[in-house]
Short mmCIF file of C-alpha atoms in Angstrom, two decimals:
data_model
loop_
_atom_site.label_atom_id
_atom_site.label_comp_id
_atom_site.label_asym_id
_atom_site.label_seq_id
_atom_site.Cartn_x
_atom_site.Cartn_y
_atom_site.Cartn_z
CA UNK A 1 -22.86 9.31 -54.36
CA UNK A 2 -26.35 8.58 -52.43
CA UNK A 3 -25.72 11.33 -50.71
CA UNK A 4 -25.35 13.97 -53.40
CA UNK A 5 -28.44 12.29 -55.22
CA UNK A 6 -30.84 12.96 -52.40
CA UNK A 7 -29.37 16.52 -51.84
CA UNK A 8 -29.86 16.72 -55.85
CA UNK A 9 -33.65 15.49 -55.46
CA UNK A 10 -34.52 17.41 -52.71
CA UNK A 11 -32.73 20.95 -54.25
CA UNK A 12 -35.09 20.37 -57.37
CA UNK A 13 -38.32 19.75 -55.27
CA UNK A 14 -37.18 23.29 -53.28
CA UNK A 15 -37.03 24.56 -56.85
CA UNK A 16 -40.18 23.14 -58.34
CA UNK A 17 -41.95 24.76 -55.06
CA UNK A 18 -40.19 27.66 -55.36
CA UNK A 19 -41.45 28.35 -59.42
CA UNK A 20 -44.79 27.25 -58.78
CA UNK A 21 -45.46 29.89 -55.94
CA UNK A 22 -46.14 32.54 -58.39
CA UNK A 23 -48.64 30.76 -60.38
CA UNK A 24 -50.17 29.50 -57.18
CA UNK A 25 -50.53 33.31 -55.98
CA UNK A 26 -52.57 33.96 -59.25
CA UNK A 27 -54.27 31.14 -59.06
CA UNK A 28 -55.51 31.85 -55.47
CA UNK A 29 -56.24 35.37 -55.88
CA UNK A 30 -58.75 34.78 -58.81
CA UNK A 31 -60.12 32.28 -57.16
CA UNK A 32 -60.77 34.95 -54.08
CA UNK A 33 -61.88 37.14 -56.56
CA UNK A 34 -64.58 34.72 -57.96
CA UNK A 35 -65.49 34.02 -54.34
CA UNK A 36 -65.97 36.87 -53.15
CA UNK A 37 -69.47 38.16 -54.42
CA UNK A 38 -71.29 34.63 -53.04
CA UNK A 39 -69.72 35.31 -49.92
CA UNK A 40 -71.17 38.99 -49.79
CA UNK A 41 -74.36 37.93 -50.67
CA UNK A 42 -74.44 35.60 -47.97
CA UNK A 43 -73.32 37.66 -45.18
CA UNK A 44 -76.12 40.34 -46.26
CA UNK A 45 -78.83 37.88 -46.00
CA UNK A 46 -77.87 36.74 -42.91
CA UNK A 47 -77.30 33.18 -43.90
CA UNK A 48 -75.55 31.17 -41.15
CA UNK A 49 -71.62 30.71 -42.17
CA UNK A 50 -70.49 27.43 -43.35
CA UNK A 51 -67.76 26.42 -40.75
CA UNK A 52 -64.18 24.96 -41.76
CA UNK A 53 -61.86 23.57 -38.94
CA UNK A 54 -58.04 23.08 -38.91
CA UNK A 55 -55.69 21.32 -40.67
CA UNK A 56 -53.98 20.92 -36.95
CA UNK A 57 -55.36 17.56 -35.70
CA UNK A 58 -56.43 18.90 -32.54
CA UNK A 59 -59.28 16.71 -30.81
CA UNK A 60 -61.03 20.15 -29.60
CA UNK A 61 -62.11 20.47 -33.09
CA UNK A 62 -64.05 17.68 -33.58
CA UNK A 63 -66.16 18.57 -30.73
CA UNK A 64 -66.80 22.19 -32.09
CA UNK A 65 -67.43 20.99 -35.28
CA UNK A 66 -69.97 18.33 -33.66
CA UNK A 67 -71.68 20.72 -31.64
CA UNK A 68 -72.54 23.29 -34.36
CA UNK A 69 -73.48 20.95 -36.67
CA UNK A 70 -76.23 19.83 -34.26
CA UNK A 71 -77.40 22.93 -34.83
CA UNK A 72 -77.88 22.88 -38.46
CA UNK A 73 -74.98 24.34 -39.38
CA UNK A 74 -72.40 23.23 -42.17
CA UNK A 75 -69.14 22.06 -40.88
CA UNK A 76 -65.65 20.51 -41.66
CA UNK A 77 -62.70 19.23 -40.23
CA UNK A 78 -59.91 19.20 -42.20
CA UNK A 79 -56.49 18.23 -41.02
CA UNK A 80 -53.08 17.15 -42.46
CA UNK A 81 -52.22 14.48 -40.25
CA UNK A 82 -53.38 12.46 -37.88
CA UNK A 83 -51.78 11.15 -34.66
CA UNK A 84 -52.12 7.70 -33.53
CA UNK A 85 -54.46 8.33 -30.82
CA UNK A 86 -56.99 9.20 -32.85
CA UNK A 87 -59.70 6.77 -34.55
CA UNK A 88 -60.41 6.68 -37.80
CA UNK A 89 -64.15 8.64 -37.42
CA UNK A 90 -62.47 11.50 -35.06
CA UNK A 91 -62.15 14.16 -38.39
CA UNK A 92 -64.27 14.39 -41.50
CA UNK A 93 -61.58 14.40 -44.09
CA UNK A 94 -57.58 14.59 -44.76
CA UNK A 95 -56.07 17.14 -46.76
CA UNK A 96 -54.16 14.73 -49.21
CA UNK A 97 -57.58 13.18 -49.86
CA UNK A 98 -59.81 15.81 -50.26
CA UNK A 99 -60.12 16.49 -53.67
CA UNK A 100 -60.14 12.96 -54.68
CA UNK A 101 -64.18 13.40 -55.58
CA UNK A 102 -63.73 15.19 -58.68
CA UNK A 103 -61.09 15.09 -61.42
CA UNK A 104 -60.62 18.63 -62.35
CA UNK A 105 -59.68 19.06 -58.21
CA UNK A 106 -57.64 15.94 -58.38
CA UNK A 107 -55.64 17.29 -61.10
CA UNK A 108 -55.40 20.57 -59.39
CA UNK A 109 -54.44 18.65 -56.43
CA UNK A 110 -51.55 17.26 -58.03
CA UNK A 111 -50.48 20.46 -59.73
CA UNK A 112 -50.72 22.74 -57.36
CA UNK A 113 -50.87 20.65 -53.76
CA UNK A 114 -52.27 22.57 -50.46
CA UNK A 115 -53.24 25.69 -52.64
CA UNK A 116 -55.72 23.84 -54.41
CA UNK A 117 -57.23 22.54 -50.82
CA UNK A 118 -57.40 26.72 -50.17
CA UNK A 119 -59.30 27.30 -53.40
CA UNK A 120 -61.91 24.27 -52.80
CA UNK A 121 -62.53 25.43 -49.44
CA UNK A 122 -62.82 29.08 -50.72
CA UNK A 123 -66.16 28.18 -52.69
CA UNK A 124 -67.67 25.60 -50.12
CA UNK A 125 -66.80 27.86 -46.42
CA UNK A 126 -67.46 30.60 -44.90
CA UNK A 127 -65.67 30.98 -41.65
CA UNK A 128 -62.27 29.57 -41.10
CA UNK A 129 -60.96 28.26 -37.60
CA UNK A 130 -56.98 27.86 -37.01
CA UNK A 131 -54.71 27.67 -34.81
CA UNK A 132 -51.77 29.76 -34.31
CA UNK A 133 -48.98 27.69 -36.15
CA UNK A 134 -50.74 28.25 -39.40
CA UNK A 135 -53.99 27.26 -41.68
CA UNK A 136 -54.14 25.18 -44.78
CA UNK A 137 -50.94 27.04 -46.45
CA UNK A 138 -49.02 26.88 -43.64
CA UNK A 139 -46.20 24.19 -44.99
CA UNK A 140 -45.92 26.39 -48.08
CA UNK A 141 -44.40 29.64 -49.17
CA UNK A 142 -47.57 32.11 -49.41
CA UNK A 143 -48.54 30.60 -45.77
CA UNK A 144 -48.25 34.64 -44.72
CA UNK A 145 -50.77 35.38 -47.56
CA UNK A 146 -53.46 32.92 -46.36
CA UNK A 147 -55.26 35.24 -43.96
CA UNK A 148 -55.20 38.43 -46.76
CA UNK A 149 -56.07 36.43 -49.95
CA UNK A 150 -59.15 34.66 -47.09
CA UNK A 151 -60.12 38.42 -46.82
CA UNK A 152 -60.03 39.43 -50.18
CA UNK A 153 -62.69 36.01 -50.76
CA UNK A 154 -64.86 38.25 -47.77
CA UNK A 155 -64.34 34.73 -45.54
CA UNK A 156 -63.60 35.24 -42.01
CA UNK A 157 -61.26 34.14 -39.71
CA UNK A 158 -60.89 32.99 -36.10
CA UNK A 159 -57.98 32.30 -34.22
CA UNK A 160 -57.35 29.93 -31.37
CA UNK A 161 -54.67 28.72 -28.95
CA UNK A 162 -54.36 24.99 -28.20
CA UNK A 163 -50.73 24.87 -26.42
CA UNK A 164 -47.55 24.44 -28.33
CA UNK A 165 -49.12 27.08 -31.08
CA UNK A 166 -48.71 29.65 -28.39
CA UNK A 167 -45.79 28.30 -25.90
CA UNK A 168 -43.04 30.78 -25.80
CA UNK A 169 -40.92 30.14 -22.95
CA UNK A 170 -39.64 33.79 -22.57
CA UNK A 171 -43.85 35.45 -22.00
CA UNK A 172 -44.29 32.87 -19.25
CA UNK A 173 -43.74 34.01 -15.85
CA UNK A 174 -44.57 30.29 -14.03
CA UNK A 175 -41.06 29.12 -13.93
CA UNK A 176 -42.47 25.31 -13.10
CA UNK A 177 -44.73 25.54 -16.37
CA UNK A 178 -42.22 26.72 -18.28
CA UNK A 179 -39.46 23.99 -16.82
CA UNK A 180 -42.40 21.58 -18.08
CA UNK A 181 -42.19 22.78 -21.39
CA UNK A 182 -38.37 22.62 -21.28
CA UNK A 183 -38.20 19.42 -20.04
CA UNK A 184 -41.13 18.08 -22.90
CA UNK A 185 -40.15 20.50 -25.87
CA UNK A 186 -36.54 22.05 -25.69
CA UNK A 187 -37.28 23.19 -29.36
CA UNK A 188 -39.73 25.37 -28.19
CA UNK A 189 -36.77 27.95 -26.42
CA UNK A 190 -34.73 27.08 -29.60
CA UNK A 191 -37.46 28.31 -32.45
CA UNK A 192 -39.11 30.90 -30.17
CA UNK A 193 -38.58 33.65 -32.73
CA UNK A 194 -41.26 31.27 -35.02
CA UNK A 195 -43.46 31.41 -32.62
CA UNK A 196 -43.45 34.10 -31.97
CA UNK A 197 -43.93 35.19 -35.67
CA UNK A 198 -46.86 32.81 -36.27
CA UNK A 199 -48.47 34.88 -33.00
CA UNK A 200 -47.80 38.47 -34.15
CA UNK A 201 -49.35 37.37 -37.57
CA UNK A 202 -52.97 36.18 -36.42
CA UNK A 203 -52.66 38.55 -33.71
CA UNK A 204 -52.83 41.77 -36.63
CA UNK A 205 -54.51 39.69 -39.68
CA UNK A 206 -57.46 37.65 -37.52
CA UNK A 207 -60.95 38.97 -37.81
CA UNK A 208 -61.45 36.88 -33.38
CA UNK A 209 -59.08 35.97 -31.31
CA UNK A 210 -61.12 33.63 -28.43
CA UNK A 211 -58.53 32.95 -25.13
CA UNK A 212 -58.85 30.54 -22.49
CA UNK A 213 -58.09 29.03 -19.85
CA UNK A 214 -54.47 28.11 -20.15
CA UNK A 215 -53.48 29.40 -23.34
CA UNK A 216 -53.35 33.31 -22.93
CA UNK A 217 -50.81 34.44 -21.04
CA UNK A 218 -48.23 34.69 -24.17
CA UNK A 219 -51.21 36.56 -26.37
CA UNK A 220 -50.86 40.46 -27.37
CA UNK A 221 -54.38 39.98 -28.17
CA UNK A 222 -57.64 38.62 -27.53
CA UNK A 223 -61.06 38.93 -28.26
CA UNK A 224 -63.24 36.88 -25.96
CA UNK A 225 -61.99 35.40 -22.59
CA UNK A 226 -63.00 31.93 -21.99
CA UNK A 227 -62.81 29.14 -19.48
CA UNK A 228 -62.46 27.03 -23.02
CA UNK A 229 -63.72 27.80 -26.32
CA UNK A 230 -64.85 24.10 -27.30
CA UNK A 231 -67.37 21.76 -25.73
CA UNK A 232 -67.72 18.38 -25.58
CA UNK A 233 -70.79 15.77 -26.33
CA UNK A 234 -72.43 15.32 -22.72
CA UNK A 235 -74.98 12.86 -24.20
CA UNK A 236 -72.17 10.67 -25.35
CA UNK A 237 -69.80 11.19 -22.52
CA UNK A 238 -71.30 9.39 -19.60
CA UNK A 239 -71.46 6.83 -17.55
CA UNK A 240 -73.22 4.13 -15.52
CA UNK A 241 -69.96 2.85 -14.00
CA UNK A 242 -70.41 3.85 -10.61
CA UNK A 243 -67.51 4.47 -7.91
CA UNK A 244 -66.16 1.37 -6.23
CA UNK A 245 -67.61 2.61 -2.98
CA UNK A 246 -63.95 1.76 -1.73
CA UNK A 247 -61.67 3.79 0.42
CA UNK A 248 -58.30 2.67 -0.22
CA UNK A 249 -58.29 0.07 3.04
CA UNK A 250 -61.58 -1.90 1.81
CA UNK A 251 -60.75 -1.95 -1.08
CA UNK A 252 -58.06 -0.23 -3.89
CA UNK A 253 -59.27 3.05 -5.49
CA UNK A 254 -58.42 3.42 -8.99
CA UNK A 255 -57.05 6.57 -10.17
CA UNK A 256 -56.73 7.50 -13.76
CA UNK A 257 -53.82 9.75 -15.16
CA UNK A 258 -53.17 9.83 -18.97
CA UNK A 259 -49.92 11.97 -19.32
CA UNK A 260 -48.91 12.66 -23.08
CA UNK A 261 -46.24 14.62 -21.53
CA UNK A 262 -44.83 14.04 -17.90
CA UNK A 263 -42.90 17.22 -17.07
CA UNK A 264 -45.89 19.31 -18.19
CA UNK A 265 -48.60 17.41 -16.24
CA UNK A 266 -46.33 16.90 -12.97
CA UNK A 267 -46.82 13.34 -13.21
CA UNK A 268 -43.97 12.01 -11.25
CA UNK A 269 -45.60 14.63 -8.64
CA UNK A 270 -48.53 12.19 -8.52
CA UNK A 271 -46.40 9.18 -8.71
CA UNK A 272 -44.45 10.27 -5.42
CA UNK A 273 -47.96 10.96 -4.25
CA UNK A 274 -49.65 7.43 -4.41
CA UNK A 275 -46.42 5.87 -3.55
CA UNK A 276 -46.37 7.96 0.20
CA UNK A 277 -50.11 6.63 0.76
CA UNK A 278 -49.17 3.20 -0.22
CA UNK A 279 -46.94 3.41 2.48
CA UNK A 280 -49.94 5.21 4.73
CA UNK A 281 -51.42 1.60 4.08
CA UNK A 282 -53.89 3.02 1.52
CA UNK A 283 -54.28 0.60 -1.55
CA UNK A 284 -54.04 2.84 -4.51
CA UNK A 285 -54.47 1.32 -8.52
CA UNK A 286 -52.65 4.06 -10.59
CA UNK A 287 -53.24 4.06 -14.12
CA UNK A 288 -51.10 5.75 -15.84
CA UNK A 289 -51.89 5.77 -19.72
CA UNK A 290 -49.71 7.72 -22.37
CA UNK A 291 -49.26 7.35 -25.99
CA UNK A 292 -52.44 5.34 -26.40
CA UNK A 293 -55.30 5.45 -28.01
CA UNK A 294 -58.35 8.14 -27.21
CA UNK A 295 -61.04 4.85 -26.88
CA UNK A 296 -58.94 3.38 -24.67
CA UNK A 297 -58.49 6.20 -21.81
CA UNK A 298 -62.22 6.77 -22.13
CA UNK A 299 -62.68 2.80 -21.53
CA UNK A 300 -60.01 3.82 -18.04
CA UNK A 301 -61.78 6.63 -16.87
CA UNK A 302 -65.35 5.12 -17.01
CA UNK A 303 -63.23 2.54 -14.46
CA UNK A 304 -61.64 5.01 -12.56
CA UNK A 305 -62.75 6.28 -8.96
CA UNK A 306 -60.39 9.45 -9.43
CA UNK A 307 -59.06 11.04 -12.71
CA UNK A 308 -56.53 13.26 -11.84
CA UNK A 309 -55.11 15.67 -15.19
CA UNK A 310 -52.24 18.07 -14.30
CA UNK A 311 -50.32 19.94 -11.36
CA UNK A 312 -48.78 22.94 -12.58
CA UNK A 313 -51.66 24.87 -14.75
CA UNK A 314 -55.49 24.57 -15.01
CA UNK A 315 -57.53 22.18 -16.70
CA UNK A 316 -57.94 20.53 -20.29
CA UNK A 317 -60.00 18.07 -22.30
CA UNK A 318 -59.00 15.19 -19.89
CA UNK A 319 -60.94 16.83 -17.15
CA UNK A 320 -63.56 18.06 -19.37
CA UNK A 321 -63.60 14.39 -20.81
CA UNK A 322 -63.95 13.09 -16.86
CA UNK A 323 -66.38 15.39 -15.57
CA UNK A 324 -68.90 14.99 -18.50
CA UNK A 325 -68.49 11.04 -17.22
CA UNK A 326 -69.03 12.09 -13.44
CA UNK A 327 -65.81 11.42 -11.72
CA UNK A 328 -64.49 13.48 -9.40
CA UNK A 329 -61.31 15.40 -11.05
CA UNK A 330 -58.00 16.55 -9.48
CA UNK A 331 -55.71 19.61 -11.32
CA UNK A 332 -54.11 22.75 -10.39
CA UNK A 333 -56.56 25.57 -9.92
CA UNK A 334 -54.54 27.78 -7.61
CA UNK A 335 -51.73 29.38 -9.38
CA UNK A 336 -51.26 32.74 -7.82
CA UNK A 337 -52.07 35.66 -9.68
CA UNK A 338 -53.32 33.70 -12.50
CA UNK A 339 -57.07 32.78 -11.82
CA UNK A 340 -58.51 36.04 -10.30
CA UNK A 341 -59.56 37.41 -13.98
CA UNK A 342 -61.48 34.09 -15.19
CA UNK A 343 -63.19 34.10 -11.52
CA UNK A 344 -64.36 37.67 -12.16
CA UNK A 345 -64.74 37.18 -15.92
CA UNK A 346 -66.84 34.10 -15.87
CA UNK A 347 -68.18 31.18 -14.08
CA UNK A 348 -64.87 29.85 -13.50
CA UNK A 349 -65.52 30.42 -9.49
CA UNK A 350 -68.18 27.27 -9.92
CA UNK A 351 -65.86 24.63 -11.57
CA UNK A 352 -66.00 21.16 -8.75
CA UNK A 353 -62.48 20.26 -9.37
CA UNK A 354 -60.22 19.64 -6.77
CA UNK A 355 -57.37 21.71 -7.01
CA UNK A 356 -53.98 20.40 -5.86
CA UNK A 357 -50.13 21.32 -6.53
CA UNK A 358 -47.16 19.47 -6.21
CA UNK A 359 -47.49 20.22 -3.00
CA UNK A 360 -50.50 19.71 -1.38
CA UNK A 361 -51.29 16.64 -3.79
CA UNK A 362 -51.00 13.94 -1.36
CA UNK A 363 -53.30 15.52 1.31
CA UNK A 364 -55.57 16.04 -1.70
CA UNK A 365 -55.31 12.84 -2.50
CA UNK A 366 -55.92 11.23 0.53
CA UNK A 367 -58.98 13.13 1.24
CA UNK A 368 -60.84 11.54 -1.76
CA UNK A 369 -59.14 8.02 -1.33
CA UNK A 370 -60.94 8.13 1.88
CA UNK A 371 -64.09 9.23 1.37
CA UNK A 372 -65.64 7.34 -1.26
CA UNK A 373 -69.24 9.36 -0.54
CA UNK A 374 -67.05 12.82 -1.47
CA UNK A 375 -65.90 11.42 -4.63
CA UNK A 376 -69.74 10.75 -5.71
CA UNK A 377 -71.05 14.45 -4.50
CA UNK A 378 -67.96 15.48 -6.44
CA UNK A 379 -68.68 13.47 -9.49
CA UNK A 380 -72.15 14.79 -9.57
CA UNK A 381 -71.31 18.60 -9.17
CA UNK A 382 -68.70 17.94 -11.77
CA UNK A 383 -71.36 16.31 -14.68
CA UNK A 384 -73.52 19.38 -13.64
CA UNK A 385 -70.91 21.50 -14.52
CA UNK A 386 -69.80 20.59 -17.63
CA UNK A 387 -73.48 20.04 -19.05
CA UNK A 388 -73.77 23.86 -17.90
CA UNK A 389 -70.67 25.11 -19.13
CA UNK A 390 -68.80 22.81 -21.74
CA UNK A 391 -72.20 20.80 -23.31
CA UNK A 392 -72.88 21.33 -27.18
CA UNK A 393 -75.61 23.28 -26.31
CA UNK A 394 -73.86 25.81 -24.00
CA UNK A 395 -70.84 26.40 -26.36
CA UNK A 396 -73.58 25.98 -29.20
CA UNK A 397 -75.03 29.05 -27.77
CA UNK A 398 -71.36 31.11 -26.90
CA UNK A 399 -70.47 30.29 -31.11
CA UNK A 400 -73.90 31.36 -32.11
CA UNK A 401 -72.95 34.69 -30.63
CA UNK A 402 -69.78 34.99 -31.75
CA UNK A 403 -70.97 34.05 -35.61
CA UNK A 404 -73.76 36.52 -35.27
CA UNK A 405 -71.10 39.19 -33.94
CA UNK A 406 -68.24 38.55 -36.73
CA UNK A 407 -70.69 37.26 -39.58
CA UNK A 408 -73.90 38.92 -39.22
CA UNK A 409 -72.41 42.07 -37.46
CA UNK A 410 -74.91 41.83 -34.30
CA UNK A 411 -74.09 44.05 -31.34
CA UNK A 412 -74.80 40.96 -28.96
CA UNK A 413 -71.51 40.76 -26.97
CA UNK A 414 -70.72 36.65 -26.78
CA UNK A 415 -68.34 37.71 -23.23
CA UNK A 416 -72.17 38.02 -21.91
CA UNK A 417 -73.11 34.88 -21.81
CA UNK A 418 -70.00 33.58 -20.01
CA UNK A 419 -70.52 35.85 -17.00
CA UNK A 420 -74.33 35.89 -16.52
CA UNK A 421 -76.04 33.65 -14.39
CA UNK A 422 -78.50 32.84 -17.16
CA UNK A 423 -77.73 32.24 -20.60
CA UNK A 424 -80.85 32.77 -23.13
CA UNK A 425 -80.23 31.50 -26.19
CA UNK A 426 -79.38 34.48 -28.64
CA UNK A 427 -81.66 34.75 -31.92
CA UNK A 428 -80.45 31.91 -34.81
CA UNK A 429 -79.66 33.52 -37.97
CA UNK A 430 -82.12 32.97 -41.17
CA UNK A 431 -80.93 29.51 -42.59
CA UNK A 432 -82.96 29.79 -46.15
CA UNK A 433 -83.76 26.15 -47.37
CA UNK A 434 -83.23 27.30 -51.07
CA UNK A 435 -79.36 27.59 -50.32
CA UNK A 436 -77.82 25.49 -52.98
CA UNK A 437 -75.04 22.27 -51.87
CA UNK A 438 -71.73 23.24 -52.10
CA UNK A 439 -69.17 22.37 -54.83
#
């Protein structure tokens, strides 16, 4: 009887979703409609675009959204979850919340659920960020329609990869990165026809498509090759914990690794690793940190003497995270075949990280256990880098471009600033005080 009471409740709920659709469609293209003169007299005067990130809870945002704002612009993360790594202060505002400021919205809210989010953030944005498993209508019906009914409101929209958005097992040709993602996230083989879907969408409908790093190879379609698209706060990430000084038979070195998922970062690789110095008679502290908090892995790598992120494909936030602090950083930078486009496409060449595989990881390893003066040169190269390439300012400078190419239609083409050996800061656009708050 419970059983055909819940399948009762959650057949009417289908329903009620299902009959609301059409009125939500109406709803949303009047309120494009309505939009969509504001937003035309914005872009013709130049005005910068007001910025809206998500509602995928991915950290990266945060940091984009931190570094344009420093630059006067208006921006927003929204997200529909949040995972419990994050703190509290890590987005601006949930999408079940959002509307809670005024009743009118809060009744819409209620009525009409994420499409009422949409319409809010029609009047108050300009420029939408998502990622490719959907933006704000993504858990309903019309979640197709989003990008068009955004176009008919003159917004524009930017796509970006951040990893499982874009992981389809069958377009990667590493067979160990894709036995990672097997091993992590069998659905992904399972619902690769999704995926792929969600892909083929934002690849016709988006207005920019910006690559990087790892998260291109399964693309029909980019835009702007990066290293990575988002920065991180250099002023806030760093350090005056200095390196032990020790060298493994004076003392242990600590070495960081913060694994949300094992397979995919060969951590059992590094495991095997520190347990063959051990029995070199090297004293090695590993610190292996998953499923906790964000504060808490900065609080280990401030501590650490060696942060090493991942064995099987390039480099993420973790490293980013480690260099900004100054410690020396060990991931896989030598897939073959893989890297020869970002070394002739940008500045990639530069990057201080020491790259090691599964295989060569111990000799790697040993080599900085050892040499506690390396690890500091290292460190220091590595804080250069990432104030030079990953700093709000630097990625403040690659978005300015990119929002004076898409918004303001300047000729100014952003891949420029990735591949010269100086990087000018391109002209701001107007930002007229008389602009009125949004609603």
């Amino acid at each position: 009887m419970a059983g055909a009471l819940t399948f009762a409740a959650r057949a009417a709920r289908q329903l009620a979703r299902w009959v609301r659709t059409p009125f939500a469609l109406a709803f949303l293209v009047v309120a494009a409609l309505l939009n969509r003169p504001n937003t035309r007299r914005r872009r013709m005067a130049r005005q910068r675009p007001r910025l809206v990130y998500g509602p995928v809870p991915i950290i990266s945002i945060k940091y984009m959204s931190g570094s344009m704002r420093a630059l006067g612009y208006e921006t927003l993360t929204l997200v529909d979850e949040r995972y419990h790594i994050h703190g509290p202060a890590d987005f601006d505002a949930d999408t079940a919340t959002y509307l809670a400021d005024s009743t009118v919205w809060r009744v819409l809210r209620r009525t009409l659920g994420d499409y009422a989010v949409l319409a809010r953030l029609l009047r108050r944005y300009d420029v939408f960020h998502f990622y490719f498993d959907g933006g704000f209508l993504r858990r309903t019906p019309l979640r197709w329609l989003e990008v068009p009914l955004l176009h008919l409101a003159g917004k524009v929209v930017v796509a970006l990869p951040y990893g499982s958005d874009v992981a389809v097992p069958s377009r990667i040709r590493s067979l160990e990165w894709r036995h990672g993602l097997m091993r992590n996230y069998p659905e992904l083989g399972r619902y690769e026809s999704r995926r792929i879907a969600a892909i083929d969408h934002l690849t016709r409908h988006a207005d920019y498509i910006v690559a990087c790093l790892v998260h291109l190879e399964t693309l029909p379609r980019w835009d702007l090759l990066t290293i990575h698209y988002y920065p991180i706060d250099t002023d806030a990430w760093q350090s005056d914990t200095p390196d032990t000084g020790h060298d493994g038979r004076s003392g242990p070195v600590r070495i960081v690794h913060a694994p949300n998922h094992r397979a995919m970062k060969g951590t059992e690789s590094l495991v095997d690793a520190c347990a063959a110095l051990s029995r070199e008679g090297l004293t090695v502290d590993l610190r292996l940190l998953e499923g906790v908090p964000n504060a808490r892995v900065r609080e280990e790598m401030e501590g650490a003497d060696i942060v090493a992120e991942q064995f099987l494909l390039g480099y993420g936030i973790t490293a980013i995270e480690a260099m900004s602090l100054a410690k020396p950083v060990l991931s896989n930078l030598s897939v073959p075949g893989y890297y020869e486009l970002f070394r002739h496409q940008t500045r990639f060449a530069d990057c201080p990280i020491v790259s090691a595989t599964p295989e060569t990881l111990v000799d790697e390893l040993r080599r900085l256990i050892i040499d506690p003066e390396l690890r500091r040169r290292i460190g220091r190269a590595s804080r250069e880098y990432v104030v030079r390439e990953h700093s709000y300012e630097a990625m403040g400078r690659l978005w300015t471009a990119i929002y004076g190419r898409i918004w303001a239609g300047e000729s100014t083409d952003p891949a420029d600033l990735l591949a010269s050996s100086d990087t000018p800061a391109p002209a701001a656009m107007p930002d007229p005080s008389d602009v009125a708050a949004p609603v």
